[in-house]
Tab-separated table of C-alpha atoms and ligand atoms in Angstrom:
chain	number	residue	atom	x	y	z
A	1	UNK	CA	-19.763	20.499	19.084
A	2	UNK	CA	-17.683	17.785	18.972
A	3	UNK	CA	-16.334	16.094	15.726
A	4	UNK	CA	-19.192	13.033	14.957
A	5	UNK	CA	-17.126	10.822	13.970
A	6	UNK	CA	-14.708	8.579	11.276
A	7	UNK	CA	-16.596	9.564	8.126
A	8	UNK	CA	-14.278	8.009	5.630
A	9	UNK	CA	-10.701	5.977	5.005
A	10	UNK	CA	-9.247	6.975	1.328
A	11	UNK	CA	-6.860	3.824	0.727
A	12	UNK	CA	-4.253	3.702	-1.992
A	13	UNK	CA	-4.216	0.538	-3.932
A	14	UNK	CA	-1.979	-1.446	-6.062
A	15	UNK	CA	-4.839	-2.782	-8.387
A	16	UNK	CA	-8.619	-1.430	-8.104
A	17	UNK	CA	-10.071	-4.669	-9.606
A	18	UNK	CA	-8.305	-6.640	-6.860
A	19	UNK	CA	-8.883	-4.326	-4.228
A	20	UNK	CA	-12.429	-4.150	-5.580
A	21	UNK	CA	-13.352	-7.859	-5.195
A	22	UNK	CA	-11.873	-7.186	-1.313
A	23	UNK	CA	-13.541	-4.499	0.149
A	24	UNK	CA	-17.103	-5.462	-1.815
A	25	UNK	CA	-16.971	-9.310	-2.396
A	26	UNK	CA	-14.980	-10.122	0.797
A	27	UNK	CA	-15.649	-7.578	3.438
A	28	UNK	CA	-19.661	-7.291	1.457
A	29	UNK	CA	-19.798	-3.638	1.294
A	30	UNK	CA	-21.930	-1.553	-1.665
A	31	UNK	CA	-20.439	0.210	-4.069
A	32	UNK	CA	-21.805	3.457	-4.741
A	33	UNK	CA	-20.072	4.848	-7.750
A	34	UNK	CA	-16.630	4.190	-9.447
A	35	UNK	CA	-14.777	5.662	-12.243
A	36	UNK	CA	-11.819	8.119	-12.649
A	37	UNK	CA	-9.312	5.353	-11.279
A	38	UNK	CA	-11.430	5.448	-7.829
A	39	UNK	CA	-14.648	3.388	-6.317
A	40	UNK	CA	-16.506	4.282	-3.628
A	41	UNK	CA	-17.921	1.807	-1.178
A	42	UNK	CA	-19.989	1.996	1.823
A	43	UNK	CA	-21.369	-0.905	4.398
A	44	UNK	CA	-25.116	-1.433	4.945
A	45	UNK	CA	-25.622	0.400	7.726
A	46	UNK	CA	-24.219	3.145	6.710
A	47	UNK	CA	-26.400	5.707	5.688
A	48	UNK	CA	-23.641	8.357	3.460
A	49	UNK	CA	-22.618	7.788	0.047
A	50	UNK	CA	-18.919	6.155	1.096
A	51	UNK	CA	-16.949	4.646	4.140
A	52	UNK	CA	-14.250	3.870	2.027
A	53	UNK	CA	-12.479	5.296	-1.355
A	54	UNK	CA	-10.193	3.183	-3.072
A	55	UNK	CA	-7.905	5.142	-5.312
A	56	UNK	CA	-5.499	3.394	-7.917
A	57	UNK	CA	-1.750	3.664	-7.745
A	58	UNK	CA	0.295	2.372	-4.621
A	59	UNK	CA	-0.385	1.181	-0.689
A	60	UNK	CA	-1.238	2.930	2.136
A	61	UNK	CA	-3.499	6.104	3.591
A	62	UNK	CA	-4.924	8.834	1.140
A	63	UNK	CA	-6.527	10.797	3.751
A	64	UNK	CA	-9.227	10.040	6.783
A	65	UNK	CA	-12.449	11.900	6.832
A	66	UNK	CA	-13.738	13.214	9.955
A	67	UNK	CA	-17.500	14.384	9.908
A	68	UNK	CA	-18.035	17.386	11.864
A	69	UNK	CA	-21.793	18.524	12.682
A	70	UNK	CA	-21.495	22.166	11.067
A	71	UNK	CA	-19.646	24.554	9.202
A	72	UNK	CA	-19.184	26.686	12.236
A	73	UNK	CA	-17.229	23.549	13.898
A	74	UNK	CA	-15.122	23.810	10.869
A	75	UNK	CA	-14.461	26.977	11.445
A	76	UNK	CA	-13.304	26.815	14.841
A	77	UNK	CA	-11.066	23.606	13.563
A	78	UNK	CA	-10.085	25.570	11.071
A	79	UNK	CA	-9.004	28.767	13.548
A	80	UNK	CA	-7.215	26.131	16.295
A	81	UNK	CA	-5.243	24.275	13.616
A	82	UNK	CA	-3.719	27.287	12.299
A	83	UNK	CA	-2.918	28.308	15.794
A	84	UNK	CA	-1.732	24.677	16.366
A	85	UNK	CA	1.097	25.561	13.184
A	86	UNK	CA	-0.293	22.575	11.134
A	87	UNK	CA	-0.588	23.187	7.277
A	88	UNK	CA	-4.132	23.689	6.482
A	89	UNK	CA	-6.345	24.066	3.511
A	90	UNK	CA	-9.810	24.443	2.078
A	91	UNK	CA	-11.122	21.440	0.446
A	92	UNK	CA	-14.122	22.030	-2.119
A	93	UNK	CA	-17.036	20.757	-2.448
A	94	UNK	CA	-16.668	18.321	-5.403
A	95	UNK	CA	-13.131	17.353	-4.654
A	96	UNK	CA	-14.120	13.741	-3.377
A	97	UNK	CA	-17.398	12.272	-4.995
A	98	UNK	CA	-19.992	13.179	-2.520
A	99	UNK	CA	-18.045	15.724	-0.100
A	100	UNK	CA	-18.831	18.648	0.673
A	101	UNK	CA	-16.942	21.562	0.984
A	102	UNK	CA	-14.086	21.106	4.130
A	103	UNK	CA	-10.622	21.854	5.481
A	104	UNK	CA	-7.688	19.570	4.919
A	105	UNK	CA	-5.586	19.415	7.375
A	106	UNK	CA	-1.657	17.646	7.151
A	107	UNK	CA	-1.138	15.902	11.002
A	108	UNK	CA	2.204	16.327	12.811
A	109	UNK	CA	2.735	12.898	11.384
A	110	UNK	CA	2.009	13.637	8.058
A	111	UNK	CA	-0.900	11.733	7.115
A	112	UNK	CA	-3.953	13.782	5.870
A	113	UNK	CA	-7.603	14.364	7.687
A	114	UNK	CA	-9.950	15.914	5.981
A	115	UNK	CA	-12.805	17.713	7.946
A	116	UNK	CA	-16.003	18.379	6.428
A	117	UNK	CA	-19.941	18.217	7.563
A	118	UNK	CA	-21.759	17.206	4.375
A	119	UNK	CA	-21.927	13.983	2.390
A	120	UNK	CA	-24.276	13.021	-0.346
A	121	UNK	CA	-27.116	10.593	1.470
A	122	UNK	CA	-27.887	7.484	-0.061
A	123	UNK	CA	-29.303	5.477	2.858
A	124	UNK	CA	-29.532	1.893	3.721
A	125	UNK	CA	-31.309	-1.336	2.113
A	126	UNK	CA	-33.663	-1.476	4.867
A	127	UNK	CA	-34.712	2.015	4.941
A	128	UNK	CA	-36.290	3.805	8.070
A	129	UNK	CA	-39.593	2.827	7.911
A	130	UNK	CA	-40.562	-0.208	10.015
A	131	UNK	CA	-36.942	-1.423	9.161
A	132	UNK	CA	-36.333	-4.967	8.635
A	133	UNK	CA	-32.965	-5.867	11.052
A	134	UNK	CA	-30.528	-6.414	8.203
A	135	UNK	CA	-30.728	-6.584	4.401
A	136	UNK	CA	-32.166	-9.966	3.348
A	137	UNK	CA	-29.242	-10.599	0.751
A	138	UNK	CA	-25.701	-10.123	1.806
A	139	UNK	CA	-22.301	-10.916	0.785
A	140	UNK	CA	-18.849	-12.043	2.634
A	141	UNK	CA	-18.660	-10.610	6.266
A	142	UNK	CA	-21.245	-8.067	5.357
A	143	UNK	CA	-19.530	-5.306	7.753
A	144	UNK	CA	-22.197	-2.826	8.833
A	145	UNK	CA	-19.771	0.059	9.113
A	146	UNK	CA	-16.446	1.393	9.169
A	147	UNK	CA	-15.229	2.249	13.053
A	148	UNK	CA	-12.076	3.481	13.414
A	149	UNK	CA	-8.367	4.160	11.770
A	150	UNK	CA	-5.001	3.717	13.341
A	151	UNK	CA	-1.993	5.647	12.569
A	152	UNK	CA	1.641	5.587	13.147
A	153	UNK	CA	3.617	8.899	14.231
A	154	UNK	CA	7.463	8.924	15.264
A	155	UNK	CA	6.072	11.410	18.055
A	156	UNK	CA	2.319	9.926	19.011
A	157	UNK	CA	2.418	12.684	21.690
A	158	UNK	CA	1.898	15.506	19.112
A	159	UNK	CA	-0.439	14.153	17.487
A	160	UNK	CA	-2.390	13.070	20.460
A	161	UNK	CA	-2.125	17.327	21.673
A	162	UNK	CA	-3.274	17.738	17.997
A	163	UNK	CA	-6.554	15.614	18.465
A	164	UNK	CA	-7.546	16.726	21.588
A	165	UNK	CA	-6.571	20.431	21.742
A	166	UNK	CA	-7.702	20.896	18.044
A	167	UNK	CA	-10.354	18.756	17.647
A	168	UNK	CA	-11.826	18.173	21.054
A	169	UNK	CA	-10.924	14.421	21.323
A	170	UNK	CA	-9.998	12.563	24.573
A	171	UNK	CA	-8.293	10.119	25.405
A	172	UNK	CA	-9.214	6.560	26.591
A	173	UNK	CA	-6.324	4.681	26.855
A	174	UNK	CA	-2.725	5.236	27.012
A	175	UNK	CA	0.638	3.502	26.677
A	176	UNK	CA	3.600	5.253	28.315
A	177	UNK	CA	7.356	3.917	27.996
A	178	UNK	CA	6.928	3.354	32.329
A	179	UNK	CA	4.897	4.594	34.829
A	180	UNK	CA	7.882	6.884	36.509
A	181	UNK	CA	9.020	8.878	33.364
A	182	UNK	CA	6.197	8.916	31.467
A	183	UNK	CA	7.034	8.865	27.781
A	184	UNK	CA	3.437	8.529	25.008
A	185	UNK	CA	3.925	5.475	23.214
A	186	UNK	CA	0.459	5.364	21.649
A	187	UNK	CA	-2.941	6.540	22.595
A	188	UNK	CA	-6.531	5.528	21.266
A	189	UNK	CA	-8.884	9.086	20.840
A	190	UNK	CA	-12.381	9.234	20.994
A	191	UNK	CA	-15.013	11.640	19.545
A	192	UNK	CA	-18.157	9.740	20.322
A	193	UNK	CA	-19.090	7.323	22.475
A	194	UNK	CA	-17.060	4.460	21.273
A	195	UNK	CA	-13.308	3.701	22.795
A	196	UNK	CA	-11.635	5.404	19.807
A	197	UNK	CA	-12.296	6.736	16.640
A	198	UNK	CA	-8.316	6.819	15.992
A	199	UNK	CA	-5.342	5.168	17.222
A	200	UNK	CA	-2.081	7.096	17.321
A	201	UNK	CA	0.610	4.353	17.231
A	202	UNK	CA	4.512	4.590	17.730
A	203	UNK	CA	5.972	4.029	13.821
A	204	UNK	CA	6.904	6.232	10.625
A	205	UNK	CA	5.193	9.511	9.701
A	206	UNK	CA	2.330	9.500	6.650
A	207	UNK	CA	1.624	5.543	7.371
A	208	UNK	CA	-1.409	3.245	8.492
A	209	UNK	CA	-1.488	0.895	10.671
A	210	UNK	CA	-4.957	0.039	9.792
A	211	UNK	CA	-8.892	0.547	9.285
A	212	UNK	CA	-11.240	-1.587	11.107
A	213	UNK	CA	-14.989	-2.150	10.236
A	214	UNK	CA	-17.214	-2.828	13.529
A	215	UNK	CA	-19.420	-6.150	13.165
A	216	UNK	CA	-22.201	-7.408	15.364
A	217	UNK	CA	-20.847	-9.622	17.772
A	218	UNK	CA	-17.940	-12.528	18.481
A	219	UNK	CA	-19.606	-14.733	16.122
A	220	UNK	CA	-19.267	-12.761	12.886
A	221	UNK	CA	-15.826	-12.396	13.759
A	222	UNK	CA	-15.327	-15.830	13.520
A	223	UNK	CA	-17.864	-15.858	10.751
A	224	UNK	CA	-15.265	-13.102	8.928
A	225	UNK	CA	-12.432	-15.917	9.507
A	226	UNK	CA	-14.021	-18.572	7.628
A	227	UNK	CA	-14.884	-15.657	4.799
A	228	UNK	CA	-10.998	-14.876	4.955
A	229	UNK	CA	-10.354	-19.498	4.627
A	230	UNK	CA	-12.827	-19.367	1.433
A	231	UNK	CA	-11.176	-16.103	-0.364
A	232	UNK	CA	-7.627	-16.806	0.549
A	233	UNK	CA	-7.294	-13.340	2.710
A	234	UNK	CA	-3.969	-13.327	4.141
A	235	UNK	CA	-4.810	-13.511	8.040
A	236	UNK	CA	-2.658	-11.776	10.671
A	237	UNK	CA	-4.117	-12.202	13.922
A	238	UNK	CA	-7.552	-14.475	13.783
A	239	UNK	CA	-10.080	-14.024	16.385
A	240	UNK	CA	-8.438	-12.641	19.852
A	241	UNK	CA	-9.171	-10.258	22.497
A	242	UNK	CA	-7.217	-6.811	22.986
A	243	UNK	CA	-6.640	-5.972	26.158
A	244	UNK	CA	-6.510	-1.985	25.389
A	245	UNK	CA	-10.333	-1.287	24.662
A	246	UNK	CA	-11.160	-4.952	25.570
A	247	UNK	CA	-12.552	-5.343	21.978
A	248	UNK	CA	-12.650	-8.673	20.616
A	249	UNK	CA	-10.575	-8.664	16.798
A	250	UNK	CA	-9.192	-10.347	14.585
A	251	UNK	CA	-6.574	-8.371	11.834
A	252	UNK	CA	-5.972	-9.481	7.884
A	253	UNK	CA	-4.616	-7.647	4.824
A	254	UNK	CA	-6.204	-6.596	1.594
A	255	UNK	CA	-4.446	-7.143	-1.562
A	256	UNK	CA	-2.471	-4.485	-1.424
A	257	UNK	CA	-1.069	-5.024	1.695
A	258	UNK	CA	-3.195	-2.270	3.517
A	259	UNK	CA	-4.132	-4.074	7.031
A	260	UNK	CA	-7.896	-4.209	8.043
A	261	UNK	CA	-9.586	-5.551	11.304
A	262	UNK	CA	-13.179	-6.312	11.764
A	263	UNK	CA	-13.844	-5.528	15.603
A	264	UNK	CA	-16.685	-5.474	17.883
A	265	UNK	CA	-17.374	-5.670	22.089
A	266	UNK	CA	-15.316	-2.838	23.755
A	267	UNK	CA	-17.338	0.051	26.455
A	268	UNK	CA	-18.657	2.862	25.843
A	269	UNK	CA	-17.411	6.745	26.515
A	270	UNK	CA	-18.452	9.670	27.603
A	271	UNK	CA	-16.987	13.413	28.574
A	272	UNK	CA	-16.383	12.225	32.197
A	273	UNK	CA	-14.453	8.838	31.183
A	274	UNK	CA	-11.744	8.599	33.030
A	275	UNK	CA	-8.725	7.396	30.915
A	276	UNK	CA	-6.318	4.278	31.385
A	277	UNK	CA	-2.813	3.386	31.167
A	278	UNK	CA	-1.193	0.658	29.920
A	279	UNK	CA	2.848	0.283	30.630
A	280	UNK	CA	5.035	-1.002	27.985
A	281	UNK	CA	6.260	-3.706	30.165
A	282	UNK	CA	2.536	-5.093	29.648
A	283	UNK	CA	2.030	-4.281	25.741
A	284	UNK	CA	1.516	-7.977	24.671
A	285	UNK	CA	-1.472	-8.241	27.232
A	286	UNK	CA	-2.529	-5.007	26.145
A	287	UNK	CA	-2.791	-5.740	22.155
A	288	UNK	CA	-3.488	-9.206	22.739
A	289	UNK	CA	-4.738	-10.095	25.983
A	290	UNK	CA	-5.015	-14.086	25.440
A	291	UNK	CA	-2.163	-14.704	23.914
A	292	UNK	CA	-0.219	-12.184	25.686
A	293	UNK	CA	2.214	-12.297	22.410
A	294	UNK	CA	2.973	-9.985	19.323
A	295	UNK	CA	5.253	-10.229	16.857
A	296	UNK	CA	7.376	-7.138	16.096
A	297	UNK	CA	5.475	-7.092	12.179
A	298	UNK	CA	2.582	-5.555	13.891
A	299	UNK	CA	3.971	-2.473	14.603
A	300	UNK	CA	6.470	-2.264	11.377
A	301	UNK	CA	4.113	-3.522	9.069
A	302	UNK	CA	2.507	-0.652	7.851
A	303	UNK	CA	1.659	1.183	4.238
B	401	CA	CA1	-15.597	4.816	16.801
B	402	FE	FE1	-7.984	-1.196	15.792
C-alpha cells in the first residue's frame, strides 16, 4: 500500500520557549506533551498525538515522519531501501513520544525520514460524534494540519528515484534545467491525493527548505498575515499564488529561522495523474505565478 502520508516534521530550535509561543500561540496548534528539551504539538484536525516536535539546540530538520498503513509496508520499505544502498535502521517504539516502532532511513541528501505505522491517538476537540465544524475556541491562524515538507538535495534526481522507486511516490510536477537536455532541478512527490507530500528542491544536502501547514481557504491565508502583523513574524512572501501546484501561499519564518508556509487551493491526484513540467526559463512564474519574481534567498535560505 502506499505510504499515507507526512506524519510528522522534527524541527531543531534555537530556544523552545520562543519556538513554543510560535508554533502554539502563532500558528494555534495543541500541545500534547513537552519535557526532556522537546514539545510536541499537533493542529486541530489532526487526530495523532504530534504534527510537529520541536527539539532544543540549533536550526533546521531533525527528521520527517512518513506514516505507512502496516508493518508489512515497512517491511517492503525496509527490503527496497537496502537494495536502493541507503543507510537504514530500526527505530523503536518509544524513541519519539508516541511512535511506534519504524525504520529510519538517511536520504541521498542526507536528511532523515523516519517510517513507521503507529502513533499514540489523541483525537480532535470536536470529536466524531455529530462533530461541530471547528473547535469553538481557537488561537492565531489555528492551522488544521501539517501538509507537506520541502527539502533541498545537491542531486534532487536521486532523491526523487529514492521516493518513487522506494516508497511508491509519483511525481506531479517537475522542473528540468530545459526541455532538450533534460536535467531534474526539483520535483514535488505525492503519496496521497494531494499535489505533494514533499518537495525535493535544488540546494545543500541535510537542509529544509520548509514545512507548510494546509488552512481552509484564501481568506485564512490572509487571516495568517494579519496574525504574522500582530506577533511580529518575520514575513517572506505574503499571500501569492504558485504557479507549480497552483496553491495559493504565503511563506514566513519561525524564530529560529526555520521557514514555514501556510497553503491551501491546489488539485487533487491520483495513480493515473499525468505529471507536468516546468522549464527553468519559467521558474519565477512557476514559484510565484503573480509576481512572476523570486529573490535568490528563497532557494539559499535554508536551515
Ligand atoms: Ca499532502
Ligand atoms: Fe511548499
Amino acid at each position: 500500500m502506499p505510504v499515507m502520508r507526512l506524519g510528522y516534521a522534527r524541527l531543531r530550535v534555537e530556544d523552545l520557549e520562543a519556538a513554543k509561543r510560535h508554533y502554539a500561540e502563532t500558528l494555534g496548534m495543541r500541545v500534547t506533551a513537552e519535557g526532556g528539551g522537546r514539545i510536541q504539538l499537533k493542529g486541530w484536525d489532526e487526530f495523532d498525538h504530534h504534527s510537529v516536535q520541536l527539539e532544543e539546540g540549533g536550526a533546521g530538520l531533525a527528521g520527517l515522519g512518513y506514516k505507512c498503513q502496516s508493518a508489512d509496508d515497512l517491511a517492503l520499505y525496509e527490503d527496497r531501501a537496502r537494495a536502493f544502498g541507503v543507510t537504514v535502521e530500526r527505530m523503536s517504539k518509544g524513541d519519539h513520544v508516541a511512535v511506534g516502532d519504524g525504520l529510519r532511513v538517511t536520504l541521498p541528501s542526507e536528511q532523515t525520514i523516519e517510517l513507521y505505522c503507529e502513533m499514540e491517538y489523541v483525537g480532535t476537540d470536536v470529536g466524531l460524534l455529530n462533530p461541530e465544524i471547528r473547535p469553538r475556541h481557537t488561537r492565531g491562524v489555528d492551522v488544521p494540519r501539517l501538509d507537506h515538507a520541502a527539502i533541498t538535495a545537491p542531486e534532487p534526481a536521486d532523491v526523487e528515484r529514492f521516493f518513487c522507486e522506494v516508497l511508491g511516490f509519483r511525481a506531479s510536477e517537475r522542473l528540468v534545467s530545459d526541455p532538450g537536455e533534460a536535467k531534474l532541478l526539483a520535483s514535488w512527490l505525492y503519496c496521497g491525493q494531494t499535489m505533494h507530500d514533499i518537495a525535493v528542491l535544488p540546494g545543500p544536502p541535510g537542509k529544509l527548505s520548509h514545512i507548510a501547514f494546509w488552512v481552509e481557504d484564501w481568506h485564512a491565508i490572509l487571516n495568517a498575515g494579519d496574525i504574522f502583523a500582530m506577533d511580529g513574524t518575520p514575513v517572506e512572501v505574503g499571500p501569492s499564488r504558485h504557479g507549480i501546484g497552483r496553491a495559493l501561499t504565503s511563506y514566513f519564518f519561525d524564530p529560529s529561522g526555520n521557514r514555514n508556509e501556510v497553503q491551501t487551493g491546489s488539485y487533487r491526484t491520483y495513480a493515473d495523474t499525468p505529471t507536468v513540467t516546468w522549464t527553468a526559463d519559467q521558474l519565477a512564474k512557476g514559484v510565484f505565478y503573480i509576481q512572476r519574481e523570486f529573490s535568490e534567498g528563497f532557494l539559499t535560505g535554508v536551515t
